CSV table of C-alpha atoms and ligand atoms in Angstrom, one decimal:
chain,number,residue,atom,x,y,z
U,677,MET,CA,27.3,-4.0,-17.1
U,678,ALA,CA,23.9,-3.1,-16.8
U,679,PHE,CA,21.4,-5.6,-15.4
U,680,GLU,CA,19.0,-7.1,-17.7
U,681,LEU,CA,15.5,-8.8,-18.4
U,682,PRO,CA,16.7,-12.6,-18.7
U,683,PRO,CA,14.6,-14.6,-21.3
U,684,LEU,CA,11.2,-16.5,-20.2
U,685,PRO,CA,12.7,-20.7,-19.8
U,686,TYR,CA,9.6,-21.5,-21.2
U,687,ASP,CA,6.9,-19.9,-23.9
U,688,TYR,CA,4.3,-17.4,-22.5
U,689,ASP,CA,1.5,-20.2,-22.9
U,690,ALA,CA,3.2,-22.5,-21.2
U,691,LEU,CA,1.8,-22.4,-17.7
U,692,GLU,CA,-1.7,-22.1,-19.1
U,693,PRO,CA,-4.5,-22.6,-17.8
U,694,PHE,CA,-3.2,-22.3,-14.6
U,695,VAL,CA,-1.5,-18.8,-15.5
U,696,ASP,CA,-2.7,-16.8,-18.4
U,697,ALA,CA,-0.4,-16.0,-20.9
U,698,GLN,CA,-1.2,-12.6,-20.9
U,699,THR,CA,-0.2,-12.0,-17.4
U,700,MET,CA,3.0,-13.8,-18.1
U,701,HIS,CA,3.3,-11.1,-21.0
U,702,LEU,CA,2.8,-8.4,-18.8
U,703,HIS,CA,4.8,-9.6,-15.6
U,704,HIS,CA,7.6,-10.5,-17.2
U,705,ASP,CA,7.7,-8.1,-20.3
U,706,LYS,CA,6.7,-5.1,-18.5
U,707,HIS,CA,6.4,-5.5,-14.7
U,708,HIS,CA,10.0,-7.0,-14.8
U,709,GLN,CA,11.7,-5.1,-17.1
U,710,ALA,CA,10.5,-2.1,-15.0
U,711,TYR,CA,12.6,-3.5,-12.2
U,712,VAL,CA,15.1,-4.0,-14.5
U,713,ASP,CA,14.8,-0.4,-15.8
U,714,LYS,CA,14.7,1.4,-12.7
U,715,LEU,CA,17.4,-0.6,-10.9
U,716,ASN,CA,19.9,0.7,-13.7
U,717,ALA,CA,18.8,3.8,-13.2
U,718,ALA,CA,19.2,4.0,-9.1
U,719,VAL,CA,23.0,2.5,-9.4
U,720,GLU,CA,24.1,4.3,-12.2
U,721,GLY,CA,27.6,5.7,-11.9
U,722,THR,CA,28.1,3.9,-8.2
U,723,GLU,CA,30.4,1.1,-7.3
U,724,TRP,CA,26.8,-1.0,-6.8
U,725,ALA,CA,26.3,-1.2,-10.8
U,726,ASP,CA,29.3,-3.9,-11.1
U,727,LYS,CA,27.8,-5.9,-8.0
U,728,SER,CA,25.3,-9.3,-8.7
U,729,ILE,CA,22.1,-8.9,-8.1
U,730,ASP,CA,22.7,-11.9,-5.6
U,731,GLU,CA,25.4,-9.5,-3.8
U,732,ILE,CA,23.2,-6.5,-3.9
U,733,VAL,CA,19.9,-8.3,-2.2
U,734,ALA,CA,22.3,-9.9,0.5
U,735,ASN,CA,24.0,-6.2,1.0
U,736,LEU,CA,20.9,-3.5,1.1
U,737,ALA,CA,22.2,-2.5,4.8
U,738,ASP,CA,24.9,-1.3,3.0
U,739,LEU,CA,23.5,1.0,0.5
U,740,PRO,CA,23.8,4.8,0.8
U,741,ALA,CA,20.7,6.4,1.8
U,742,ASP,CA,19.9,8.4,-1.5
U,743,ILE,CA,19.6,5.3,-3.4
U,744,ALA,CA,18.7,2.4,-0.9
U,745,GLY,CA,15.0,2.7,-1.2
U,746,PRO,CA,15.1,2.6,-5.2
U,747,VAL,CA,17.5,-0.1,-4.9
U,748,ARG,CA,15.9,-2.5,-2.4
U,749,ASN,CA,12.8,-2.7,-4.6
U,750,ASN,CA,13.4,-2.7,-7.8
U,751,GLY,CA,16.4,-4.8,-7.3
U,752,GLY,CA,14.3,-7.1,-4.8
U,753,GLY,CA,12.2,-7.4,-7.9
U,754,HIS,CA,14.8,-8.1,-10.4
U,755,PHE,CA,16.4,-10.9,-8.0
U,756,ASN,CA,12.9,-12.3,-6.9
U,757,HIS,CA,11.0,-12.5,-10.6
U,758,THR,CA,14.1,-14.1,-12.3
U,759,LEU,CA,14.0,-16.9,-9.4
U,760,PHE,CA,10.3,-16.9,-9.7
U,761,TRP,CA,10.4,-17.8,-13.6
U,762,ASP,CA,12.9,-20.6,-13.0
U,763,TRP,CA,10.3,-21.7,-10.4
U,764,MET,CA,7.6,-22.8,-12.8
U,765,THR,CA,7.8,-25.7,-15.6
U,766,PRO,CA,5.6,-26.2,-18.5
U,767,GLU,CA,5.8,-29.8,-16.9
U,768,HIS,CA,2.8,-29.6,-14.9
U,769,GLY,CA,1.6,-31.2,-11.8
U,770,GLN,CA,4.9,-32.0,-10.2
U,771,THR,CA,5.3,-33.0,-6.7
U,772,PRO,CA,8.5,-32.9,-4.5
U,773,GLU,CA,11.0,-35.8,-4.3
U,774,GLY,CA,13.7,-37.7,-2.2
U,775,GLU,CA,15.2,-36.0,0.6
U,776,LEU,CA,13.4,-32.6,-0.2
U,777,ALA,CA,9.6,-34.4,0.2
U,778,ALA,CA,10.9,-36.0,3.6
U,779,ALA,CA,12.0,-32.7,4.8
U,780,ILE,CA,8.9,-31.5,3.9
U,781,ASP,CA,6.8,-34.4,5.7
U,782,ASP,CA,9.3,-33.8,8.7
U,783,THR,CA,8.9,-30.2,9.0
U,784,PHE,CA,5.2,-29.7,7.9
U,785,GLY,CA,3.3,-32.7,8.2
U,786,SER,CA,3.0,-33.9,4.7
U,787,PHE,CA,2.7,-32.4,1.7
U,788,ASP,CA,-0.8,-31.5,1.8
U,789,ASP,CA,0.1,-29.7,5.0
U,790,PHE,CA,3.0,-27.6,3.7
U,791,LYS,CA,0.5,-26.4,1.0
U,792,THR,CA,-2.3,-25.6,3.2
U,793,LYS,CA,0.3,-23.4,5.3
U,794,PHE,CA,2.1,-21.9,2.5
U,795,GLU,CA,-1.5,-21.1,0.8
U,796,ALA,CA,-2.5,-18.9,4.1
U,797,ALA,CA,0.2,-17.5,4.7
U,798,GLY,CA,-0.1,-16.2,0.8
U,799,VAL,CA,-3.5,-15.1,1.5
U,800,ALA,CA,-2.7,-13.4,4.8
U,801,ARG,CA,0.3,-11.2,3.2
U,802,PHE,CA,-2.0,-7.7,3.3
U,803,GLY,CA,-1.3,-5.6,0.0
U,804,SER,CA,1.7,-6.8,-2.0
U,805,GLY,CA,4.4,-9.3,-1.1
U,806,TRP,CA,5.4,-12.8,-1.7
U,807,VAL,CA,5.5,-16.0,0.3
U,808,TRP,CA,8.4,-18.3,0.6
U,809,LEU,CA,9.7,-21.6,1.5
U,810,ILE,CA,13.1,-21.0,3.1
U,811,ARG,CA,16.0,-23.1,4.5
U,812,ASP,CA,17.6,-21.0,8.0
U,813,ALA,CA,20.2,-22.6,10.1
U,814,GLY,CA,19.1,-26.1,8.4
U,815,SER,CA,15.6,-25.8,9.4
U,816,LEU,CA,12.8,-25.5,6.6
U,817,SER,CA,9.8,-22.8,7.6
U,818,ILE,CA,7.2,-20.7,5.6
U,819,VAL,CA,7.4,-16.9,5.4
U,820,SER,CA,5.9,-14.0,3.8
U,821,THR,CA,7.6,-10.6,2.7
U,822,ALA,CA,6.2,-7.4,1.7
U,823,ASN,CA,6.9,-5.5,-1.4
U,824,GLN,CA,10.0,-6.8,-2.8
U,825,ASP,CA,11.8,-7.5,0.2
U,826,SER,CA,13.9,-11.5,-0.1
U,827,PRO,CA,14.5,-13.5,3.0
U,828,VAL,CA,17.6,-13.7,1.5
U,829,THR,CA,18.9,-10.4,2.9
U,830,ASP,CA,18.4,-11.8,6.7
U,831,GLY,CA,20.6,-14.4,5.7
U,832,ALA,CA,18.0,-17.3,4.6
U,833,GLU,CA,18.0,-19.2,1.5
U,834,VAL,CA,15.0,-19.1,-0.4
U,835,LEU,CA,14.1,-22.6,-2.1
U,836,LEU,CA,10.4,-21.5,-3.7
U,837,GLY,CA,8.5,-18.3,-3.5
U,838,ASN,CA,5.0,-17.1,-5.1
U,839,ASP,CA,4.8,-13.7,-6.3
U,840,VAL,CA,1.3,-12.5,-4.7
U,841,TRP,CA,1.1,-9.0,-6.3
U,842,GLU,CA,-1.7,-8.9,-7.8
U,843,HIS,CA,0.0,-8.0,-11.0
U,844,ALA,CA,0.5,-11.8,-10.6
U,845,TYR,CA,-3.0,-12.8,-10.8
U,846,TYR,CA,-5.5,-10.7,-11.1
U,847,LEU,CA,-6.3,-10.9,-15.0
U,848,LYS,CA,-7.5,-14.2,-14.3
U,849,TYR,CA,-8.3,-14.7,-10.8
U,850,GLN,CA,-9.5,-11.0,-9.9
U,851,ASN,CA,-10.1,-11.1,-5.9
U,852,ARG,CA,-9.6,-14.4,-5.6
U,853,ARG,CA,-6.0,-14.5,-4.5
U,854,PRO,CA,-6.7,-18.1,-2.4
U,855,GLU,CA,-7.3,-19.5,-5.9
U,856,TYR,CA,-4.6,-18.2,-7.4
U,857,LEU,CA,-2.7,-19.5,-4.6
U,858,LYS,CA,-3.9,-23.3,-4.7
U,859,GLU,CA,-3.8,-23.8,-8.7
U,860,TRP,CA,-0.1,-22.6,-8.8
U,861,TRP,CA,0.7,-25.4,-7.6
U,862,ASN,CA,-0.1,-27.2,-10.7
U,863,VAL,CA,2.9,-25.2,-12.2
U,864,VAL,CA,5.5,-26.0,-9.6
U,865,ASN,CA,9.2,-26.7,-10.6
U,866,TRP,CA,9.8,-29.2,-7.9
U,867,ALA,CA,12.8,-30.9,-9.6
U,868,LYS,CA,14.3,-27.3,-9.4
U,869,VAL,CA,13.3,-26.8,-5.8
U,870,GLY,CA,14.8,-30.3,-5.2
U,871,ALA,CA,18.2,-29.4,-7.1
U,872,ALA,CA,18.7,-26.3,-5.0
U,873,PHE,CA,17.5,-28.3,-1.6
U,874,ASP,CA,20.3,-31.1,-2.6
U,875,ALA,CA,23.1,-28.4,-3.1
L,300,LIG,FE1,5.9,-9.9,-9.5
């Protein structure tokens, strides 16, 4: 069973004005589709074609050398973007609630302090990559990764991530990555993040 592009869980313009419809079309239909296609090409005819994407990303160290690079990049791209679409919502302006909100306050000082630190980590990521809220050994932290790497490969749980590749924001925000990171909070699906935190 080949890997498939999941449909967007909302309309392309559902995140306007914070993320524009043209970016969503290109990001989902072109970029994510390309990761899926290249992943399928890389694993075709190998035992890896029958594994779940979660299993692949958690076990990159076991990949044979001849497909390790393409699977890491394109498998990571498929895995990260599949999560990413679900971390955004047409219900704009959500904030963390319940135990997640308490854990964010305990760890980072306040929700505002958390956002500031997350944005700073996203700005500091040189080139292409992601910024994450992760849970590892029961503790929350903010990390960033290069390219399509995921903290899941190192055994952490990703609770939230933002894509800081230029393809995620350049049409609307051009070189203003800090502004994109700040506006992105408007579309975060904190209900989803909270459910994962509680699980
Ligand atoms: Fe992306």
